Coordinates of C-alpha atoms in Angstrom, one line a residue:
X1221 CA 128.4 101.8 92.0
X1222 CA 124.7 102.0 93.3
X1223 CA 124.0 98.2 93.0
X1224 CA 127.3 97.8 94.3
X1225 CA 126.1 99.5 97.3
X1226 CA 122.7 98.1 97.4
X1227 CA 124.0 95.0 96.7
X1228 CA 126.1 95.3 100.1
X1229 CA 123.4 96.6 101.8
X1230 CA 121.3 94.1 101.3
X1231 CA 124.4 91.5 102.6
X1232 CA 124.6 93.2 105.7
X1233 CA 120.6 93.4 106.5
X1234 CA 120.9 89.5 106.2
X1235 CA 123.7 89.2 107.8
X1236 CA 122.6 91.2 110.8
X1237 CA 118.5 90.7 110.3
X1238 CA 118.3 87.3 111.6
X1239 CA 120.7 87.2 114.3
X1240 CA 118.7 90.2 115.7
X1241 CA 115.1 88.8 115.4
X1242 CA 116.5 85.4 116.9
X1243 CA 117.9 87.6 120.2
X1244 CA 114.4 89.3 120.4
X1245 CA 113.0 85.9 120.2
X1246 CA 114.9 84.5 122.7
X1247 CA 114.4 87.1 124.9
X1248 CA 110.7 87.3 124.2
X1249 CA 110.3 83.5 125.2
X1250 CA 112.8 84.3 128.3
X1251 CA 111.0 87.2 129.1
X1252 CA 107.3 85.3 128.9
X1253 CA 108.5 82.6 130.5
X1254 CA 110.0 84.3 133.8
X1255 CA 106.7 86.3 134.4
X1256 CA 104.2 82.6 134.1
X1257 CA 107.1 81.4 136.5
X1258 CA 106.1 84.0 138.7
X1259 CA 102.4 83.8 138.5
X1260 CA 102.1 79.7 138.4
X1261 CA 104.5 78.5 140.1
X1262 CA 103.0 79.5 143.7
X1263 CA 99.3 77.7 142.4
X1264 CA 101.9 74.8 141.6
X1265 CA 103.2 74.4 144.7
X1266 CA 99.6 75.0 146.3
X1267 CA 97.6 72.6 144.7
X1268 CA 100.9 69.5 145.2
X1269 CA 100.8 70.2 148.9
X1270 CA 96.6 70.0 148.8
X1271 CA 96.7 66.8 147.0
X1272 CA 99.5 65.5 149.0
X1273 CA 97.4 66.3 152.5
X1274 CA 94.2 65.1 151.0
X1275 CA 96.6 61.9 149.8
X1276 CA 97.8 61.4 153.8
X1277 CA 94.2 62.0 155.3
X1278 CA 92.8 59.4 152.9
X1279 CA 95.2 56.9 154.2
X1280 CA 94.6 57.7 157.5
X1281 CA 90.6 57.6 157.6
X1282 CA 90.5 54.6 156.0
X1283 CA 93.2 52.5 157.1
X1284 CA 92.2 49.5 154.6
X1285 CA 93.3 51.0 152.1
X1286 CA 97.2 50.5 151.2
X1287 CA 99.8 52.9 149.6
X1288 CA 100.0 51.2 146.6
X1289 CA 96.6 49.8 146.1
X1290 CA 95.4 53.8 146.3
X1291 CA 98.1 54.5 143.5
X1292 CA 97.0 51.9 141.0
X1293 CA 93.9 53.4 141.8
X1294 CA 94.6 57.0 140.7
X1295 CA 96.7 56.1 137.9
X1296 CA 93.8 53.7 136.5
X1297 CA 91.3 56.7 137.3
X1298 CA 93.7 59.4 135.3
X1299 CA 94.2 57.0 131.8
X1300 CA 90.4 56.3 131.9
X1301 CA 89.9 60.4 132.2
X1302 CA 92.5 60.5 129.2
X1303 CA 90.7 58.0 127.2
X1304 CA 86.9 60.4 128.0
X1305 CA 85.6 57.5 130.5
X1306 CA 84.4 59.1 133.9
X1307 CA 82.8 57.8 137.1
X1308 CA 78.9 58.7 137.7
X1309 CA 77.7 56.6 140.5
X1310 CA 78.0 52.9 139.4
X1311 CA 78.0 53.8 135.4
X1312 CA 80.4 55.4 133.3
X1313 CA 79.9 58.0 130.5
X1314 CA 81.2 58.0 127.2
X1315 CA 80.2 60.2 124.5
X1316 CA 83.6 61.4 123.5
X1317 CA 84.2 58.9 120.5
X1318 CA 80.5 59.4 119.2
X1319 CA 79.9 60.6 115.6
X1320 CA 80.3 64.6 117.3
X1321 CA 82.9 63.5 119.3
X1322 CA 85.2 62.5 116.5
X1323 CA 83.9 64.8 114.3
X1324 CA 85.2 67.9 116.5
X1325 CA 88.4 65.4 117.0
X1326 CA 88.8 65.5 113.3
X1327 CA 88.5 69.6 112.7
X1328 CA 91.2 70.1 115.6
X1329 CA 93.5 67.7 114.4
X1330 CA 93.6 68.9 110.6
X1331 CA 93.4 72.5 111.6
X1332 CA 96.5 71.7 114.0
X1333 CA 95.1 72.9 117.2
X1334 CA 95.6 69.5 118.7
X1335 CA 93.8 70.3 122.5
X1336 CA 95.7 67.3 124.1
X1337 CA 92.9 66.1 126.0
X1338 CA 91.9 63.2 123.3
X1339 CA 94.0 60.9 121.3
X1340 CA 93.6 57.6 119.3
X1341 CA 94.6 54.6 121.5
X1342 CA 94.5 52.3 119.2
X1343 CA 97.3 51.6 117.0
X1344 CA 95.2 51.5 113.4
X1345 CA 93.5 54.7 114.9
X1346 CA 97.5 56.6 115.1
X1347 CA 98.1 55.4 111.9
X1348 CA 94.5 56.6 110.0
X1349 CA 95.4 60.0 112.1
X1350 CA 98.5 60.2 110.8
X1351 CA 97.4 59.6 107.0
X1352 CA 94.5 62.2 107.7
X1353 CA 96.7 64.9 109.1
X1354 CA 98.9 64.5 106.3
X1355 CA 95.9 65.0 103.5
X1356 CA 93.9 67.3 105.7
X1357 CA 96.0 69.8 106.4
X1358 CA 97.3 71.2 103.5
X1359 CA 93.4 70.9 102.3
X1360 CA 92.3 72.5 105.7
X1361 CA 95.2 76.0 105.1
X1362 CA 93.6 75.7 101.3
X1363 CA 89.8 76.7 102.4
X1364 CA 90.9 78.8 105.4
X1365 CA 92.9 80.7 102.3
X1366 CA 89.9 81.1 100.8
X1367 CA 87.5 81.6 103.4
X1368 CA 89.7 84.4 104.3
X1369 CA 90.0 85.9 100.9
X1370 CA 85.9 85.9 100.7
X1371 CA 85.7 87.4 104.2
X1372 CA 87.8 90.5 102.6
X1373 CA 85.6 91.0 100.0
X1374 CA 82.5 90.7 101.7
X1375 CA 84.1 93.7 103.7
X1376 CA 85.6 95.5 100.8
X1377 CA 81.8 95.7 99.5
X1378 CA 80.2 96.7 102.8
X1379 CA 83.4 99.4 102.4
X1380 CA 82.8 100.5 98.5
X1381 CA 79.1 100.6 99.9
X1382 CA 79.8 103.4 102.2
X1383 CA 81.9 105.0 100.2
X1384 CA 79.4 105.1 97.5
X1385 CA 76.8 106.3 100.4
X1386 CA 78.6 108.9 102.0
X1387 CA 81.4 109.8 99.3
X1388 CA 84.2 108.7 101.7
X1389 CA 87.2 108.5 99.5
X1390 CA 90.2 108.8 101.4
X1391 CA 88.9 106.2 104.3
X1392 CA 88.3 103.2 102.2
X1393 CA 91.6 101.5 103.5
X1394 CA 90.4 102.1 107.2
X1395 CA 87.3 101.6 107.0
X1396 CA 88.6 97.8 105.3
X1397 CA 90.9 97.6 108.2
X1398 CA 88.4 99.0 111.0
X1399 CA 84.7 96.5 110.0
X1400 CA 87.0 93.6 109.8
X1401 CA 88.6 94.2 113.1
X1402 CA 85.6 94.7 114.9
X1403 CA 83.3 92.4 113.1
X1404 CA 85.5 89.5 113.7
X1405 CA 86.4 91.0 117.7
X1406 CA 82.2 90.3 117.9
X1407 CA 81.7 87.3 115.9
X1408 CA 84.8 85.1 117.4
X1409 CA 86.1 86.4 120.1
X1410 CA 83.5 88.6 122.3
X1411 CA 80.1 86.8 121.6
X1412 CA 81.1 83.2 121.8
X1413 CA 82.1 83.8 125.9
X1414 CA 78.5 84.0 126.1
X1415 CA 77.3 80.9 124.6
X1416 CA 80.0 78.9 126.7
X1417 CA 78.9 80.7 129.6
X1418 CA 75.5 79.2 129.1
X1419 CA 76.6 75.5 127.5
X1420 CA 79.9 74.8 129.8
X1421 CA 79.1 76.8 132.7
X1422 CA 82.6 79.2 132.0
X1423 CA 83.1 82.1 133.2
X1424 CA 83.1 85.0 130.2
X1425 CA 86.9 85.4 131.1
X1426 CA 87.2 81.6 130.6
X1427 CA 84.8 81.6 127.5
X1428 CA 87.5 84.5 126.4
X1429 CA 90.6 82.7 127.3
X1430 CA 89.2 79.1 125.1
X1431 CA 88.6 81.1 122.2
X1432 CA 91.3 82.7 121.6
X1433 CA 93.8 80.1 122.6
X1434 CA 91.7 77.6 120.1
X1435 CA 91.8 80.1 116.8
X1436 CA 95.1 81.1 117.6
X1437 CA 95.9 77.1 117.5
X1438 CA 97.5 77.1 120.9
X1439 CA 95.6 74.5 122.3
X1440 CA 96.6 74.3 125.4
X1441 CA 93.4 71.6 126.3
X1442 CA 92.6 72.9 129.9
X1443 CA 89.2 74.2 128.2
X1444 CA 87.6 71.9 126.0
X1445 CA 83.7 72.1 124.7
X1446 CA 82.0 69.5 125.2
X1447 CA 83.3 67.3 127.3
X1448 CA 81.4 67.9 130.6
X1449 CA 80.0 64.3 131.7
X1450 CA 77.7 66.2 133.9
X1451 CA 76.0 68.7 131.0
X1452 CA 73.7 67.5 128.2
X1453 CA 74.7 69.2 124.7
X1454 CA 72.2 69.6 121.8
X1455 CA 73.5 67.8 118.4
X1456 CA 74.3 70.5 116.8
X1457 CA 76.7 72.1 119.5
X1458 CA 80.2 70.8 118.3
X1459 CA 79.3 71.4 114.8
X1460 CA 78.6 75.1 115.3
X1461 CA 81.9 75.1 117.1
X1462 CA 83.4 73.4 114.4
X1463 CA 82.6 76.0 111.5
X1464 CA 83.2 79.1 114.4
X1465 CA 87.0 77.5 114.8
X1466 CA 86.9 77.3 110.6
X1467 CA 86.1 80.9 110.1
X1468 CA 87.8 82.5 113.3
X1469 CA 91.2 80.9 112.3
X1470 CA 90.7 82.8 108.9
X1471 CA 90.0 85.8 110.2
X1472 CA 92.9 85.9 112.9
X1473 CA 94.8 84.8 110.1
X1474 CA 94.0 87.9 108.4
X1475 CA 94.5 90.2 111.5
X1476 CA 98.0 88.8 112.1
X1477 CA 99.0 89.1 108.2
X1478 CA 97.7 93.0 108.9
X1479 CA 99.9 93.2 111.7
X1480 CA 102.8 91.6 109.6
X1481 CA 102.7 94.2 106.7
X1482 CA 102.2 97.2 109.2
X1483 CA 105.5 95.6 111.0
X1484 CA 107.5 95.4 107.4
X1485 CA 105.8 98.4 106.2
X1486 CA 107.5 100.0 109.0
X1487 CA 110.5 98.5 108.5
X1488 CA 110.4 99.7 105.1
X1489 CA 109.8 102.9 106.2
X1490 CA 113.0 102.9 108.7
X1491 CA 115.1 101.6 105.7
X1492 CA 113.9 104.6 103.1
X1493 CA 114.7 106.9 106.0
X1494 CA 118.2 104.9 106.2
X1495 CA 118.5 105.8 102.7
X1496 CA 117.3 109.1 102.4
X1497 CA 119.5 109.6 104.8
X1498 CA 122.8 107.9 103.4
X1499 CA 121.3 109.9 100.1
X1500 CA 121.5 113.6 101.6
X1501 CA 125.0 112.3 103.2
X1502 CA 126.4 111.4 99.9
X1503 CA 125.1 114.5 98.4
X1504 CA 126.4 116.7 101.2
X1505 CA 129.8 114.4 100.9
X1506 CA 129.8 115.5 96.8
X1507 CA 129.0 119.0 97.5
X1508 CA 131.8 119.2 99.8
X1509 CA 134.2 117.3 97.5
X1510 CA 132.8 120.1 94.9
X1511 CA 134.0 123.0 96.8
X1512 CA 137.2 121.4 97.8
X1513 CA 137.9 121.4 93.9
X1514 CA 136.4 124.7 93.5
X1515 CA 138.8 125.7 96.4
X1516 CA 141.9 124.0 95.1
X1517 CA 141.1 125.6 91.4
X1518 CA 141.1 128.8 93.0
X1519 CA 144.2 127.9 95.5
X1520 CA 145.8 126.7 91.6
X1521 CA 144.8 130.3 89.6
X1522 CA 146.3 132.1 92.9
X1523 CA 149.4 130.0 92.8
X1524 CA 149.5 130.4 88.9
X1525 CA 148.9 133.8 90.0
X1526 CA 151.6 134.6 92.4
X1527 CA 153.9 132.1 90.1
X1528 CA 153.0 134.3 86.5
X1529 CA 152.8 138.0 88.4
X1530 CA 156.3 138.8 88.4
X1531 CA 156.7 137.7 84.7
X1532 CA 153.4 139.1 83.7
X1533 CA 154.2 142.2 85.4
X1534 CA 157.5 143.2 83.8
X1535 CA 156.4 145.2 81.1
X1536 CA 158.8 144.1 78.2
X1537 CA 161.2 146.5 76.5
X1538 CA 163.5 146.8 73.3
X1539 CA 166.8 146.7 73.3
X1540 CA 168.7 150.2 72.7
X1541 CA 170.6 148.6 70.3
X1542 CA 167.8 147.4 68.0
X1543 CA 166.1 151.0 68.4

């Protein structure tokens, strides 16, 4: 009867566990998506009425120039800005397809970031970059597995270190929890701001905003290192990057896989309290059943009672005739 139970418990968490989470989703997306409507759309509309009055006062200063000979113009100057090629006085720069260039290309396609803001033109470059995404990242989630795993026990050591130091036994879970949290906070996400700042010219709220939309994999590719024309970056710039996005994408991947287990562990805990509490029901439900019966036993010996008294209490007496 207790499997039975369990058994139907378990029935009706699937039933009703992924319905619910798919509401909260939706409504997390809705939710997320009516508040960026509110704080983007007015820049939208701002910067299409700015481009549209600089578009009029163009044509207007410079009658010579014709509507559709400015358009081919634009359109021509946007694909060669897709492809990395921008105007500086009468040359061009390129750099973005150079051994760094497709190197960092390489590390955000096979870690799946994909910024947007450079793609293969050519089709025997789609297809090698379809053949290398397909290899790389399953290899890519094999290292950052175990990149993370050595990252935990570099801080499980610095941990059993301290322990052994100042004989902290009951804190070696937080103290796990606590130097990889703010280790990784220093080392990925509030020291990097500060080399941007320098290299691209960012702001540290930009610098913040890039690095955690790149380890996070967003990608959205409105901040991209490296790809300036009018900045000079040493060699070894996009391959520090590189190995910063390699490491901080383990260690966010160990912060969120935290936050998962504190969310089920939670969960857990809501469903033992379910249960404890269906327990202490059932046991107050038995209890109650128990002194029913004890209450019809006792309602059956007074009935038996007040059925047997008159017999039991008539004394019995011979008959004259026998005496």
């Amino acid at each position: 009867m207790v499997a039975a139970r369990r058994r139907q418990q378990q029935q009706c968490r699937w039933r009703w566990g992924v319905p619910v989470l798919l509401v909260l989703y939706v409504g997390y997306v809705g939710m997320g998506a009516g508040v960026l409507q509110a704080l983007e759309r007015p820049a939208e509309v701002q910067a299409a009425q700015q481009l549209l009055q600089q578009h009029w006062e163009l044509l207007a200063n410079h009658t010579c120039l014709g509507g559709p000979g400015l358009k081919r113009l634009i359109k021509g100057i946007i694909q060669a800005y897709k492809s990395g090629i921008t105007l500086q006085g009468n040359t061009t720069s390129l750099g973005r397809w150079d051994y760094s260039g497709s190197f960092f290309f390489s590390v955000s396609a096979i870690t799946t970031i994909g910024y947007g803001n450079l793609s293969p033109s050519t089709v025997p470059g789609r297809i090698f970059c379809i053949l290398f995404a397909l290899f790389g990242i399953p290899l890519n989630l094999i290292l950052m597995n175990e990149i993370g795993q050595l990252m935990l026990l570099g801080v499980q050591h610095c941990a059993h270190r301290l322990e052994e130091v100042f004989h902290w036994q009951k804190k070696v879970s937080f103290l796990i929890k606590a130097c990889a949290l703010v280790t990784g906070l220093l080392l990925f996400l509030l020291l990097p701001p500060l080399l941007f700042s320098v290299k691209e010219g960012w702001s540290y709220e930009e610098g913040f905003y890039y690095s955690f939309i790149t380890l996070s994999t967003i990608g959205f590719g409105d901040y991209v290192i490296g790809m300036n024309p009018d900045r000079t970056y040493p060699a070894w710039y996009k391959n520090i990057i590189s190995l910063w996005i390699l490491f901080g994408m383990a260690w966010l991947a160990l912060v969120i896989k935290f936050y998962i287990n504190f969310l089920e562990s939670s969960s857990d805990f809501c469903q033992c309290n379910k249960k404890t509490t269906e327990m202490a029901e059932d046991l107050m439900d038995s209890n109650k059943n128990s002194m029913t019966g004890l209450h019809n036993v006792e309602s059956c010996n007074d009935k038996d009672t007040k059925t047997k008294g008159p017999d039991e209490s008539h004394t019995y007496t011979a008959p004259t005739e026998a005496l």
